[in-house]
Amino acid sequence: MANVRRSARARGAATGKPTATHGRQNSQPLIDLTNRGGAAQGRERKGASEARGDGKAKRARGDGGDDDGASEARAKATKRAQSRENDLRCTESMDATRATARGMVATNSVDYPFSVRGGRREQERVKANVLAPYVVDGKYFNVAIRQQLVDWMAEQHNAMSLTDETLHLAIVYVDTFLTHRVPDTFLQRHGSGSEPVEAKPLRALDGDRVLHAMDAQHPLCNKLKRLGITCVFVAAKVTEVTTPSANVFARYAQVSSFTREQLLLAERALLREMNYALIRPTAFSFAEAYVESVLRSTNRLRRFPDRIDFCGSGFADYGDMPTCFKETTYYLVELSAYGHEGLKFAPSLLAAAAVASSLSYLKITWDEVPILEEVVGYTSDELKEPIDFLRRVARDAQMIEEWGEGLMVNEKYEGCSNFVFSEINSEGDPTRR
């Protein structure tokens, strides 16, 4: 049998005609890179058979089927060839009206997750995702300790060079966990190297202040450090493309007895408390979407030239006006996480207030960017209270800097903090007008 096959191939080579087996092998592509070639070929075969059927039917009716059928077949063949080419290039076609915001869908479409009718707005209304102020002045935990915990988490997060969304999601995890657990009760349980440090009595804040002075002489207890780094560890798994190892996270807890194994046990406890629901709305994710909408609809703020002397502003050395707007919004959103009072605002409302405040520092009003109200769904009147909260937080952050204590967010967004502080000091805070 082997001799028969060899002789058949030899006869084919001698006559210059390929054998049946050789012809079948060359008629198919060697590899389908898109894993969709089979589907495209199926559509080709189906279209060809439909074209032949249409031509036969027209010829049977005697209505010029030869010419019309041939032209229709050529049109379909051209369309099939284009479809095949798109398949091989792995491209997807999308309506021009839908391919606007973030390269996906229109920002005011119900399909856009951050729009007023989008899925993210629906998600923040779910009862399990709604947060509210929960801290009472206890023996081991109070508002100042929470503020210090957020600042410590920001410091470790920045040292590991993680994305901004990771930090904001981790803070949501901390607040959700401590809302479910009474903080003082949680801190008193299971000593063994994580004994809580008694919280210093808090003096009532003067006037409408939001932030407390940072007390470097009163360090966080080990248990809060473990909780904070565990929340960053879990959040990184949700948001990061690649994350440091568990050993690295355990070292950043700054607790000598905290090992990789203990981190993984703490992760399980956190997941149970979160009911394994790790996708939570954050103000930063909304702010990122709203900033993109503003920059796209205003041609990167070129519609508002010469509103301020930007070259003489505190941010001029760090970037241009669109970068200033974007970074200032992110700065205000992260700064708001330090204030316990900010938990009463929905993430989307806080993000919208941050965008409005950043625009006001650039002498641009909310009403001058119509897409904002269309996408966000909040009017300027609804934003007054959260804008006032952000104003007070920024003012307190400046006071803390002047006292020489500092916040990690001011160091991270140095150019934005200088710009905001200079605007506050120059003519009074423009967000109050």
CSV table of C-alpha atoms in Angstrom, one decimal:
chain,number,residue,atom,x,y,z
A,1,MET,CA,0.0,0.0,0.0
A,2,ALA,CA,2.9,2.4,0.8
A,3,ASN,CA,4.4,1.6,-2.6
A,4,VAL,CA,1.0,2.5,-4.3
A,5,ARG,CA,0.9,5.9,-2.5
A,6,ARG,CA,4.5,6.6,-3.4
A,7,SER,CA,3.9,5.7,-7.1
A,8,ALA,CA,0.8,7.9,-7.2
A,9,ARG,CA,2.8,10.9,-5.9
A,10,ALA,CA,5.5,10.1,-8.4
A,11,ARG,CA,3.0,10.1,-11.3
A,12,GLY,CA,1.6,13.4,-10.1
A,13,ALA,CA,5.1,15.0,-10.0
A,14,ALA,CA,6.0,13.6,-13.4
A,15,THR,CA,2.8,14.9,-15.1
A,16,GLY,CA,2.9,18.3,-13.2
A,17,LYS,CA,-0.7,17.6,-11.9
A,18,PRO,CA,-1.3,17.7,-8.1
A,19,THR,CA,-2.9,14.7,-6.5
A,20,ALA,CA,-6.3,15.1,-4.9
A,21,THR,CA,-4.7,15.0,-1.4
A,22,HIS,CA,-2.2,17.7,-2.3
A,23,GLY,CA,-4.9,19.9,-3.7
A,24,ARG,CA,-7.1,19.7,-0.6
A,25,GLN,CA,-4.1,20.6,1.6
A,26,ASN,CA,-3.4,23.8,-0.4
A,27,SER,CA,-7.0,24.9,-0.6
A,28,GLN,CA,-7.2,25.6,3.2
A,29,PRO,CA,-5.3,28.3,5.2
A,30,LEU,CA,-2.6,26.8,7.4
A,31,ILE,CA,-4.0,28.5,10.6
A,32,ASP,CA,-7.0,30.6,11.5
A,33,LEU,CA,-5.5,33.3,13.7
A,34,THR,CA,-8.9,34.8,14.6
A,35,ASN,CA,-10.7,31.6,15.4
A,36,ARG,CA,-13.5,33.0,13.3
A,37,GLY,CA,-12.4,31.9,9.8
A,38,GLY,CA,-14.7,29.0,9.8
A,39,ALA,CA,-17.7,31.3,10.5
A,40,ALA,CA,-16.6,33.6,7.7
A,41,GLN,CA,-16.2,30.7,5.2
A,42,GLY,CA,-19.7,29.4,6.2
A,43,ARG,CA,-21.2,32.9,5.5
A,44,GLU,CA,-19.3,32.9,2.1
A,45,ARG,CA,-20.7,29.5,1.1
A,46,LYS,CA,-24.3,30.4,2.3
A,47,GLY,CA,-24.1,33.8,0.4
A,48,ALA,CA,-22.9,32.1,-2.8
A,49,SER,CA,-25.7,29.5,-2.7
A,50,GLU,CA,-28.3,32.2,-2.1
A,51,ALA,CA,-27.0,34.3,-5.0
A,52,ARG,CA,-27.1,31.2,-7.3
A,53,GLY,CA,-30.7,30.5,-6.1
A,54,ASP,CA,-31.8,34.1,-6.8
A,55,GLY,CA,-30.3,34.0,-10.3
A,56,LYS,CA,-32.0,30.7,-11.2
A,57,ALA,CA,-35.4,32.1,-9.9
A,58,LYS,CA,-35.1,35.3,-12.0
A,59,ARG,CA,-34.0,33.3,-15.1
A,60,ALA,CA,-37.1,31.1,-14.6
A,61,ARG,CA,-39.3,34.1,-14.5
A,62,GLY,CA,-37.6,35.6,-17.6
A,63,ASP,CA,-37.1,39.0,-16.0
A,64,GLY,CA,-33.5,39.6,-17.0
A,65,GLY,CA,-32.1,37.4,-14.2
A,66,ASP,CA,-28.8,36.9,-16.1
A,67,ASP,CA,-27.6,40.5,-15.8
A,68,ASP,CA,-29.3,41.4,-12.5
A,69,GLY,CA,-28.3,38.2,-10.9
A,70,ALA,CA,-24.7,38.6,-11.9
A,71,SER,CA,-24.5,42.2,-10.6
A,72,GLU,CA,-26.2,41.2,-7.4
A,73,ALA,CA,-23.9,38.3,-7.0
A,74,ARG,CA,-20.8,40.5,-7.5
A,75,ALA,CA,-22.1,43.0,-4.9
A,76,LYS,CA,-22.6,40.2,-2.4
A,77,ALA,CA,-19.2,38.8,-3.2
A,78,THR,CA,-17.6,42.2,-2.6
A,79,LYS,CA,-19.4,42.5,0.7
A,80,ARG,CA,-18.4,38.9,1.7
A,81,ALA,CA,-14.8,39.7,0.9
A,82,GLN,CA,-14.8,42.8,3.0
A,83,SER,CA,-16.4,40.9,5.9
A,84,ARG,CA,-13.7,38.2,5.5
A,85,GLU,CA,-11.0,40.9,5.6
A,86,ASN,CA,-12.5,42.4,8.8
A,87,ASP,CA,-12.6,39.0,10.4
A,88,LEU,CA,-9.0,38.4,9.7
A,89,ARG,CA,-8.1,41.8,11.1
A,90,CYS,CA,-10.1,41.1,14.2
A,91,THR,CA,-12.0,44.4,13.8
A,92,GLU,CA,-15.5,45.1,14.9
A,93,SER,CA,-17.7,47.7,13.2
A,94,MET,CA,-19.9,50.0,15.3
A,95,ASP,CA,-22.3,52.8,14.6
A,96,ALA,CA,-20.7,56.2,14.5
A,97,THR,CA,-23.2,57.6,16.9
A,98,ARG,CA,-22.3,54.9,19.5
A,99,ALA,CA,-18.6,55.0,19.1
A,100,THR,CA,-18.0,58.3,20.8
A,101,ALA,CA,-17.3,58.4,24.5
A,102,ARG,CA,-14.3,56.3,25.6
A,103,GLY,CA,-14.4,54.6,22.1
A,104,MET,CA,-17.5,52.7,23.1
A,105,VAL,CA,-21.0,54.3,23.3
A,106,ALA,CA,-22.4,57.8,23.6
A,107,THR,CA,-22.0,59.2,27.2
A,108,ASN,CA,-25.7,60.0,27.4
A,109,SER,CA,-26.8,56.5,26.2
A,110,VAL,CA,-28.3,54.0,28.5
A,111,ASP,CA,-25.5,51.6,27.4
A,112,TYR,CA,-22.9,54.0,28.9
A,113,PRO,CA,-22.4,52.6,32.4
A,114,PHE,CA,-21.6,56.0,34.1
A,115,SER,CA,-24.6,57.9,32.6
A,116,VAL,CA,-27.6,58.8,34.7
A,117,ARG,CA,-29.4,55.6,33.4
A,118,GLY,CA,-26.3,53.4,33.2
A,119,GLY,CA,-25.4,50.3,35.2
A,120,ARG,CA,-22.9,52.0,37.5
A,121,ARG,CA,-25.6,54.4,38.7
A,122,GLU,CA,-27.9,51.6,39.3
A,123,GLN,CA,-25.2,49.7,41.2
A,124,GLU,CA,-24.6,52.6,43.7
A,125,ARG,CA,-28.3,52.4,44.6
A,126,VAL,CA,-28.1,48.8,45.7
A,127,LYS,CA,-28.5,48.7,49.5
A,128,ALA,CA,-25.3,46.6,50.1
A,129,ASN,CA,-23.3,49.3,48.3
A,130,VAL,CA,-24.7,52.3,50.1
A,131,LEU,CA,-22.4,53.8,52.7
A,132,ALA,CA,-23.1,56.4,55.4
A,133,PRO,CA,-21.1,58.0,58.3
A,134,TYR,CA,-20.6,55.2,60.8
A,135,VAL,CA,-17.8,56.2,63.1
A,136,VAL,CA,-18.5,57.2,66.7
A,137,ASP,CA,-15.8,58.3,69.2
A,138,GLY,CA,-14.9,55.1,70.9
A,139,LYS,CA,-12.0,53.9,73.1
A,140,TYR,CA,-9.9,52.6,70.2
A,141,PHE,CA,-11.4,54.2,67.1
A,142,ASN,CA,-12.7,57.6,66.1
A,143,VAL,CA,-12.8,59.9,63.1
A,144,ALA,CA,-9.2,61.0,63.4
A,145,ILE,CA,-8.0,57.4,63.5
A,146,ARG,CA,-10.0,56.7,60.3
A,147,GLN,CA,-8.4,59.7,58.6
A,148,GLN,CA,-5.0,58.5,59.7
A,149,LEU,CA,-5.8,55.0,58.3
A,150,VAL,CA,-6.7,56.4,54.9
A,151,ASP,CA,-3.5,58.5,54.8
A,152,TRP,CA,-1.4,55.4,55.7
A,153,MET,CA,-3.2,53.3,53.0
A,154,ALA,CA,-2.5,56.1,50.5
A,155,GLU,CA,1.2,56.0,51.4
A,156,GLN,CA,1.6,52.3,51.0
A,157,HIS,CA,-0.5,52.3,47.8
A,158,ASN,CA,1.8,55.1,46.3
A,159,ALA,CA,4.9,53.2,47.4
A,160,MET,CA,3.7,50.1,45.4
A,161,SER,CA,2.8,52.3,42.3
A,162,LEU,CA,-0.7,50.9,42.0
A,163,THR,CA,-3.5,52.5,40.0
A,164,ASP,CA,-5.7,55.2,41.6
A,165,GLU,CA,-8.8,53.1,41.4
A,166,THR,CA,-7.2,50.4,43.6
A,167,LEU,CA,-6.8,52.9,46.5
A,168,HIS,CA,-10.4,54.2,46.2
A,169,LEU,CA,-11.8,50.6,46.0
A,170,ALA,CA,-9.7,49.6,49.0
A,171,ILE,CA,-11.1,52.5,51.1
A,172,VAL,CA,-14.6,51.4,50.2
A,173,TYR,CA,-13.7,47.9,51.4
A,174,VAL,CA,-12.4,49.3,54.7
A,175,ASP,CA,-15.5,51.4,55.3
A,176,THR,CA,-17.8,48.5,54.4
A,177,PHE,CA,-16.0,46.1,56.7
A,178,LEU,CA,-16.0,48.5,59.6
A,179,THR,CA,-19.6,49.4,59.0
A,180,HIS,CA,-20.5,45.7,59.4
A,181,ARG,CA,-18.3,45.4,62.5
A,182,VAL,CA,-18.3,47.7,65.5
A,183,PRO,CA,-14.8,49.1,65.2
A,184,ASP,CA,-14.0,49.0,68.9
A,185,THR,CA,-15.3,45.4,69.2
A,186,PHE,CA,-13.3,44.4,66.2
A,187,LEU,CA,-10.1,46.0,67.5
A,188,GLN,CA,-10.4,44.4,70.9
A,189,ARG,CA,-10.8,40.8,69.6
A,190,HIS,CA,-7.8,38.5,68.9
A,191,GLY,CA,-4.9,40.2,70.5
A,192,SER,CA,-1.6,38.3,69.7
A,193,GLY,CA,0.6,41.1,68.4
A,194,SER,CA,-2.2,43.4,67.3
A,195,GLU,CA,-3.3,44.9,70.5
A,196,PRO,CA,-5.2,48.2,69.8
A,197,VAL,CA,-3.8,51.5,70.9
A,198,GLU,CA,-6.3,53.7,72.8
A,199,ALA,CA,-7.5,56.6,70.8
A,200,LYS,CA,-6.8,60.0,72.1
A,201,PRO,CA,-9.9,62.0,73.1
A,202,LEU,CA,-10.9,64.3,70.2
A,203,ARG,CA,-11.6,68.0,70.7
A,204,ALA,CA,-14.6,69.3,68.8
A,205,LEU,CA,-13.6,70.8,65.5
A,206,ASP,CA,-13.8,74.6,65.2
A,207,GLY,CA,-16.5,76.0,62.9
A,208,ASP,CA,-17.1,74.0,59.8
A,209,ARG,CA,-13.8,72.1,59.7
A,210,VAL,CA,-13.8,68.6,58.4
A,211,LEU,CA,-10.2,67.2,58.9
A,212,HIS,CA,-8.3,66.7,62.1
A,213,ALA,CA,-4.6,67.5,62.6
A,214,MET,CA,-2.4,64.5,61.8
A,215,ASP,CA,-0.8,63.1,65.0
A,216,ALA,CA,2.5,61.5,64.1
A,217,GLN,CA,3.1,60.7,67.7
A,218,HIS,CA,0.1,58.4,67.8
A,219,PRO,CA,0.7,55.6,65.4
A,220,LEU,CA,-1.9,53.2,64.0
A,221,CYS,CA,-2.3,49.9,65.8
A,222,ASN,CA,-1.1,46.8,64.0
A,223,LYS,CA,-4.6,45.4,63.4
A,224,LEU,CA,-5.7,48.5,61.4
A,225,LYS,CA,-2.6,48.2,59.4
A,226,ARG,CA,-3.4,44.6,58.6
A,227,LEU,CA,-6.9,45.5,57.7
A,228,GLY,CA,-5.7,48.4,55.4
A,229,ILE,CA,-3.1,46.4,53.5
A,230,THR,CA,-5.5,43.4,53.1
A,231,CYS,CA,-8.1,45.7,51.5
A,232,VAL,CA,-5.4,47.1,49.2
A,233,PHE,CA,-4.4,43.5,48.3
A,234,VAL,CA,-7.9,42.4,47.4
A,235,ALA,CA,-8.7,45.7,45.5
A,236,ALA,CA,-5.5,45.2,43.5
A,237,LYS,CA,-6.7,41.8,42.3
A,238,VAL,CA,-9.8,43.5,41.0
A,239,THR,CA,-8.3,46.5,39.3
A,240,GLU,CA,-4.6,45.8,38.4
A,241,VAL,CA,-3.4,44.0,35.4
A,242,THR,CA,-0.4,42.6,37.3
A,243,THR,CA,0.0,42.9,41.1
A,244,PRO,CA,2.9,42.4,43.5
A,245,SER,CA,3.1,39.1,45.3
A,246,ALA,CA,1.4,38.4,48.6
A,247,ASN,CA,4.8,38.5,50.2
A,248,VAL,CA,5.3,42.1,49.1
A,249,PHE,CA,1.9,43.2,50.4
A,250,ALA,CA,2.6,41.5,53.7
A,251,ARG,CA,5.9,43.5,54.0
A,252,TYR,CA,4.1,46.8,53.3
A,253,ALA,CA,1.8,46.2,56.2
A,254,GLN,CA,4.8,47.3,58.4
A,255,VAL,CA,4.0,44.6,60.9
A,256,SER,CA,6.9,42.3,61.5
A,257,SER,CA,4.7,39.3,62.5
A,258,PHE,CA,2.4,39.6,59.5
A,259,THR,CA,3.2,36.9,57.0
A,260,ARG,CA,1.9,35.8,53.6
A,261,GLU,CA,-0.2,33.1,55.2
A,262,GLN,CA,-1.8,35.6,57.6
A,263,LEU,CA,-2.5,37.9,54.7
A,264,LEU,CA,-4.3,35.1,52.9
A,265,LEU,CA,-6.3,34.3,56.0
A,266,ALA,CA,-7.3,37.9,56.4
A,267,GLU,CA,-8.3,38.0,52.8
A,268,ARG,CA,-10.8,35.2,53.4
A,269,ALA,CA,-12.2,37.0,56.4
A,270,LEU,CA,-12.6,40.2,54.3
A,271,LEU,CA,-14.3,38.3,51.4
A,272,ARG,CA,-16.8,36.7,53.8
A,273,GLU,CA,-17.6,40.1,55.3
A,274,MET,CA,-18.0,41.6,51.8
A,275,ASN,CA,-20.2,38.7,50.8
A,276,TYR,CA,-17.8,38.2,47.9
A,277,ALA,CA,-19.2,41.3,46.2
A,278,LEU,CA,-16.0,43.1,45.2
A,279,ILE,CA,-17.2,45.3,42.3
A,280,ARG,CA,-18.3,48.4,44.2
A,281,PRO,CA,-18.9,52.0,42.9
A,282,THR,CA,-16.3,54.5,43.7
A,283,ALA,CA,-16.2,58.3,43.3
A,284,PHE,CA,-13.0,58.0,41.3
A,285,SER,CA,-14.5,55.8,38.6
A,286,PHE,CA,-17.3,58.3,38.1
A,287,ALA,CA,-14.9,61.2,38.1
A,288,GLU,CA,-12.7,59.6,35.5
A,289,ALA,CA,-15.8,59.1,33.2
A,290,TYR,CA,-17.1,62.7,33.8
A,291,VAL,CA,-13.7,64.2,33.1
A,292,GLU,CA,-13.5,62.3,29.8
A,293,SER,CA,-16.9,63.6,28.8
A,294,VAL,CA,-16.0,67.2,29.5
A,295,LEU,CA,-12.7,67.0,27.6
A,296,ARG,CA,-14.4,65.4,24.6
A,297,SER,CA,-17.3,67.8,24.4
A,298,THR,CA,-15.2,71.0,24.8
A,299,ASN,CA,-12.3,70.0,22.6
A,300,ARG,CA,-10.0,69.6,25.6
A,301,LEU,CA,-11.3,73.0,27.1
A,302,ARG,CA,-10.2,74.9,24.0
A,303,ARG,CA,-13.7,76.4,24.0
A,304,PHE,CA,-12.8,78.4,27.1
A,305,PRO,CA,-9.5,80.2,26.3
A,306,ASP,CA,-8.0,82.9,28.5
A,307,ARG,CA,-10.4,82.4,31.4
A,308,ILE,CA,-7.5,82.6,33.8
A,309,ASP,CA,-3.8,83.5,33.7
A,310,PHE,CA,-2.8,79.9,33.5
A,311,CYS,CA,0.9,80.5,32.9
A,312,GLY,CA,1.0,82.4,36.2
A,313,SER,CA,-0.9,79.7,38.1
A,314,GLY,CA,0.5,77.2,40.6
A,315,PHE,CA,0.1,74.3,38.1
A,316,ALA,CA,1.8,75.8,35.0
A,317,ASP,CA,5.1,74.0,35.8
A,318,TYR,CA,3.3,70.6,35.9
A,319,GLY,CA,1.2,70.6,32.7
A,320,ASP,CA,-1.4,72.2,30.5
A,321,MET,CA,-5.0,73.3,31.3
A,322,PRO,CA,-6.7,69.9,30.4
A,323,THR,CA,-4.2,68.1,32.6
A,324,CYS,CA,-4.8,70.6,35.4
A,325,PHE,CA,-8.5,70.1,35.2
A,326,LYS,CA,-8.2,66.3,35.2
A,327,GLU,CA,-5.6,66.1,38.0
A,328,THR,CA,-7.4,68.7,40.2
A,329,THR,CA,-10.6,66.6,39.9
A,330,TYR,CA,-8.8,63.5,41.0
A,331,TYR,CA,-7.1,65.4,43.8
A,332,LEU,CA,-10.4,66.6,45.2
A,333,VAL,CA,-11.9,63.1,44.9
A,334,GLU,CA,-9.0,61.5,46.8
A,335,LEU,CA,-9.0,64.3,49.3
A,336,SER,CA,-12.7,63.8,50.0
A,337,ALA,CA,-11.9,60.2,51.1
A,338,TYR,CA,-10.2,61.6,54.2
A,339,GLY,CA,-13.3,63.2,55.4
A,340,HIS,CA,-15.7,60.9,57.2
A,341,GLU,CA,-18.6,63.3,56.5
A,342,GLY,CA,-18.2,62.6,52.7
A,343,LEU,CA,-19.7,59.1,53.2
A,344,LYS,CA,-23.2,60.6,53.1
A,345,PHE,CA,-22.8,61.5,49.5
A,346,ALA,CA,-23.3,59.1,46.6
A,347,PRO,CA,-20.1,58.4,44.7
A,348,SER,CA,-21.5,59.9,41.5
A,349,LEU,CA,-22.6,63.0,43.3
A,350,LEU,CA,-19.2,63.5,44.9
A,351,ALA,CA,-17.5,63.0,41.5
A,352,ALA,CA,-19.8,65.5,39.9
A,353,ALA,CA,-19.0,68.0,42.6
A,354,ALA,CA,-15.3,67.5,42.1
A,355,VAL,CA,-15.7,68.2,38.4
A,356,ALA,CA,-17.7,71.3,39.1
A,357,SER,CA,-15.2,72.6,41.6
A,358,SER,CA,-12.3,72.0,39.2
A,359,LEU,CA,-14.1,73.9,36.5
A,360,SER,CA,-14.8,76.7,38.8
A,361,TYR,CA,-11.1,77.1,39.6
A,362,LEU,CA,-10.7,77.5,35.8
A,363,LYS,CA,-13.5,80.1,35.8
A,364,ILE,CA,-15.8,77.8,33.9
A,365,THR,CA,-19.4,77.3,35.2
A,366,TRP,CA,-21.3,74.1,35.3
A,367,ASP,CA,-24.0,75.4,32.9
A,368,GLU,CA,-21.4,76.1,30.2
A,369,VAL,CA,-20.8,72.4,29.7
A,370,PRO,CA,-24.3,71.1,28.8
A,371,ILE,CA,-23.2,67.5,28.5
A,372,LEU,CA,-22.5,67.4,32.2
A,373,GLU,CA,-26.1,67.7,33.3
A,374,GLU,CA,-27.2,65.4,30.5
A,375,VAL,CA,-24.7,62.7,31.5
A,376,VAL,CA,-24.5,63.2,35.3
A,377,GLY,CA,-28.1,64.0,35.9
A,378,TYR,CA,-27.4,66.5,38.7
A,379,THR,CA,-28.3,70.2,38.6
A,380,SER,CA,-26.1,73.0,39.9
A,381,ASP,CA,-28.4,73.3,42.9
A,382,GLU,CA,-28.0,69.7,43.8
A,383,LEU,CA,-24.2,70.1,43.8
A,384,LYS,CA,-24.1,72.9,46.3
A,385,GLU,CA,-23.7,70.8,49.4
A,386,PRO,CA,-21.0,68.4,48.2
A,387,ILE,CA,-19.1,71.3,46.6
A,388,ASP,CA,-19.2,73.1,50.0
A,389,PHE,CA,-17.9,69.9,51.6
A,390,LEU,CA,-15.0,69.7,49.1
A,391,ARG,CA,-14.2,73.4,49.7
A,392,ARG,CA,-13.9,72.8,53.4
A,393,VAL,CA,-11.8,69.7,52.9
A,394,ALA,CA,-9.4,71.6,50.6
A,395,ARG,CA,-9.1,74.4,53.1
A,396,ASP,CA,-8.4,72.0,56.0
A,397,ALA,CA,-5.7,70.2,53.9
A,398,GLN,CA,-4.0,73.6,53.3
A,399,MET,CA,-4.1,74.3,57.1
A,400,ILE,CA,-2.6,70.9,57.8
A,401,GLU,CA,0.2,71.6,55.3
A,402,GLU,CA,0.9,74.9,56.9
A,403,TRP,CA,1.2,73.2,60.3
A,404,GLY,CA,4.0,71.1,58.8
A,405,GLU,CA,2.2,67.7,59.3
A,406,GLY,CA,1.2,67.0,55.7
A,407,LEU,CA,-1.1,64.6,53.9
A,408,MET,CA,0.0,62.0,51.4
A,409,VAL,CA,-2.5,63.2,48.9
A,410,ASN,CA,-0.9,66.7,48.9
A,411,GLU,CA,2.4,65.2,48.2
A,412,LYS,CA,1.1,62.9,45.4
A,413,TYR,CA,-0.8,65.8,43.7
A,414,GLU,CA,1.7,68.5,44.5
A,415,GLY,CA,0.9,70.7,41.5
A,416,CYS,CA,-2.8,70.4,42.0
A,417,SER,CA,-2.7,71.2,45.7
A,418,ASN,CA,-0.5,74.3,45.0
A,419,PHE,CA,-3.0,75.4,42.4
A,420,VAL,CA,-6.0,74.9,44.6
A,421,PHE,CA,-4.4,76.6,47.6
A,422,SER,CA,-3.3,79.6,45.4
A,423,GLU,CA,-6.8,80.0,44.1
A,424,ILE,CA,-8.2,79.8,47.6
A,425,ASN,CA,-5.8,82.4,48.9
A,426,SER,CA,-5.9,84.8,45.9
A,427,GLU,CA,-9.6,86.0,45.7
A,428,GLY,CA,-11.3,83.6,48.2
A,429,ASP,CA,-12.5,80.2,47.1
A,430,PRO,CA,-14.3,80.6,43.7
A,431,THR,CA,-16.5,77.6,44.6
A,432,ARG,CA,-18.3,79.8,47.1
A,433,ARG,CA,-19.5,82.3,44.5
